[in-house]
Amino acid sequence: MHTSVPSIDFHPFLHGSASDRQRIASAFDAALSSVGFIRLYNHGIEQHKIDECFQWSKRLFAFSTAEKEAMLQSSGPDKRGYTSIGREKVRDQIVMNESFGYGNPEDNERPNSWPTEELLPGFRCFMEDFFQVQISHGNVHFCTWKSDNPEMQDCARLIHHMLNCLDLALDLNTKDSFGQYHASSLFNTSLIHYPAVPVGQLSSGKLTRNPAHSDFGTLTLLFQDEVGGLEVADMSSTSNAASATVERSGRFIHADPEVGTIMVNVGYLLMRWTNGRWRNTVHRVSEPPHWKEQSLQGSNIDDTRNRGGDGLETIPERYSIAYFSSPDPATVIEALSCCCTDQAPKKSINAGEYLRKKTAAAYTQGVPV
């Protein structure tokens, strides 16, 4: 039984000795094998840059519905941009958030859809910088932002460092290394806004901020604001790993936000790559712990700042930033030989085809609610 998400200090891997790197790689292996989530600190992304990203996100979602809908995804889930409440579903449950997605600026097959410079000057420049700094894999050469501190990095660079860490954890040779299959860095960033919602509608199950689900790709980075609400399933508490079953019968761990840390979790494709060694753990966004406890106790929350115009107790709005990494689309995911036991591995799958299918299924063309 797991009661918390393991915390790992990444500084020794980034700047330590060979033995330090091996120690952190072993810690990654243990955490991903047991919980599937890590709370990472000393990761190298400057806190002021994370704070600024949240400020930009708040400015974006403060625009009128008409202004945001001008940034709507233009034709299906492969186009980036604004996604209104009601367009994304999980098991036919409407996800009660709005989001803005963008990806690698050099991904010409899936162009980004930005607000105009007149509407939000500086937004595009900052977001492209937050996504990536020049890294040393293959032909990846983009982004202009440079930190005053050469030890600092961005999301793409951090992903590649963690892929190196995973190589070391499994003692992979160059032929099998994860980094070579992510050379194009075709990753995705999602700015997410959960509007304020009456507490009773969440506790009753009438609405959900984000129902239990698991991620699709390789690794996800999640930045949280101070509101909280992320819950991580203890996958040992249920015999069935399906998200719907876990939500009904599994036990969930609160993963409260901590300044300076990033939540890291395993996506489905990485789970398949390791033949289930690393867990593709189910997680959800619910009421923050103190709200849930008081709701279960039936007590009232005497705080007029958390009441809407109709007097109902309201859970405050929440912001998060998710950074999804995935392999290059042509990658064929086959179980690594070092992860194969007597149990036969699942058949190979094409990363690009799988991601397109799963992403398309998450969206509906219905009228936003």
PDB file of N, CA and C in Angstrom, residues 84 97 101 142 144 184 207 242 266 290 297 301 316 341 357 365:
ATOM      1  N   SER A  84     -12.563  24.548 -25.374  1.00  0.00           N
ATOM      2  CA  SER A  84     -13.561  25.051 -24.440  1.00  0.00           C
ATOM      3  C   SER A  84     -14.117  23.931 -23.569  1.00  0.00           C
ATOM      4  N   ASN A  97     -13.025  21.668 -17.503  1.00  0.00           N
ATOM      5  CA  ASN A  97     -11.939  22.632 -17.590  1.00  0.00           C
ATOM      6  C   ASN A  97     -11.835  23.145 -19.011  1.00  0.00           C
ATOM      7  N   GLY A 101      -3.568  24.470 -25.826  1.00  0.00           N
ATOM      8  CA  GLY A 101      -2.484  23.563 -26.133  1.00  0.00           C
ATOM      9  C   GLY A 101      -1.581  24.079 -27.236  1.00  0.00           C
ATOM     10  N   PHE A 142      16.274  24.798 -31.789  1.00  0.00           N
ATOM     11  CA  PHE A 142      15.310  25.878 -31.803  1.00  0.00           C
ATOM     12  C   PHE A 142      15.207  26.542 -30.453  1.00  0.00           C
ATOM     13  N   THR A 144      15.141  30.642 -28.547  1.00  0.00           N
ATOM     14  CA  THR A 144      16.130  31.699 -28.401  1.00  0.00           C
ATOM     15  C   THR A 144      16.409  32.070 -26.957  1.00  0.00           C
ATOM     16  N   SER A 184      12.984  14.382 -32.209  1.00  0.00           N
ATOM     17  CA  SER A 184      12.283  15.540 -32.769  1.00  0.00           C
ATOM     18  C   SER A 184      11.582  16.373 -31.704  1.00  0.00           C
ATOM     19  N   LEU A 207     -20.750  16.909 -11.345  1.00  0.00           N
ATOM     20  CA  LEU A 207     -19.701  17.433 -12.213  1.00  0.00           C
ATOM     21  C   LEU A 207     -18.365  16.836 -11.783  1.00  0.00           C
ATOM     22  N   ALA A 242      -8.013  -0.805 -15.216  1.00  0.00           N
ATOM     23  CA  ALA A 242      -8.844   0.071 -16.040  1.00  0.00           C
ATOM     24  C   ALA A 242      -9.268   1.292 -15.225  1.00  0.00           C
ATOM     25  N   VAL A 266       4.310   8.343 -15.535  1.00  0.00           N
ATOM     26  CA  VAL A 266       4.547   7.460 -16.677  1.00  0.00           C
ATOM     27  C   VAL A 266       3.320   7.434 -17.582  1.00  0.00           C
ATOM     28  N   HIS A 290      -8.935  19.545   1.957  1.00  0.00           N
ATOM     29  CA  HIS A 290      -9.673  20.140   3.075  1.00  0.00           C
ATOM     30  C   HIS A 290     -11.142  20.330   2.734  1.00  0.00           C
ATOM     31  N   GLN A 297     -17.772  15.326   6.165  1.00  0.00           N
ATOM     32  CA  GLN A 297     -18.244  15.521   7.532  1.00  0.00           C
ATOM     33  C   GLN A 297     -19.560  16.283   7.592  1.00  0.00           C
ATOM     34  N   ILE A 301     -18.440  25.534   5.493  1.00  0.00           N
ATOM     35  CA  ILE A 301     -17.190  26.272   5.432  1.00  0.00           C
ATOM     36  C   ILE A 301     -17.512  27.748   5.574  1.00  0.00           C
ATOM     37  N   PRO A 316     -12.524  27.161  -5.280  1.00  0.00           N
ATOM     38  CA  PRO A 316     -11.920  28.180  -6.148  1.00  0.00           C
ATOM     39  C   PRO A 316     -11.364  27.600  -7.439  1.00  0.00           C
ATOM     40  N   THR A 341       9.879 -11.058 -18.975  1.00  0.00           N
ATOM     41  CA  THR A 341       9.975 -12.201 -18.071  1.00  0.00           C
ATOM     42  C   THR A 341       9.373 -13.406 -18.776  1.00  0.00           C
ATOM     43  N   LYS A 357      -5.204   8.031 -32.328  1.00  0.00           N
ATOM     44  CA  LYS A 357      -6.459   7.358 -31.998  1.00  0.00           C
ATOM     45  C   LYS A 357      -6.948   7.764 -30.603  1.00  0.00           C
ATOM     46  N   GLN A 365     -17.142  16.913 -30.704  1.00  0.00           N
ATOM     47  CA  GLN A 365     -17.459  18.122 -31.466  1.00  0.00           C
ATOM     48  C   GLN A 365     -18.774  18.745 -31.010  1.00  0.00           C
TER      49      GLN A 365
END
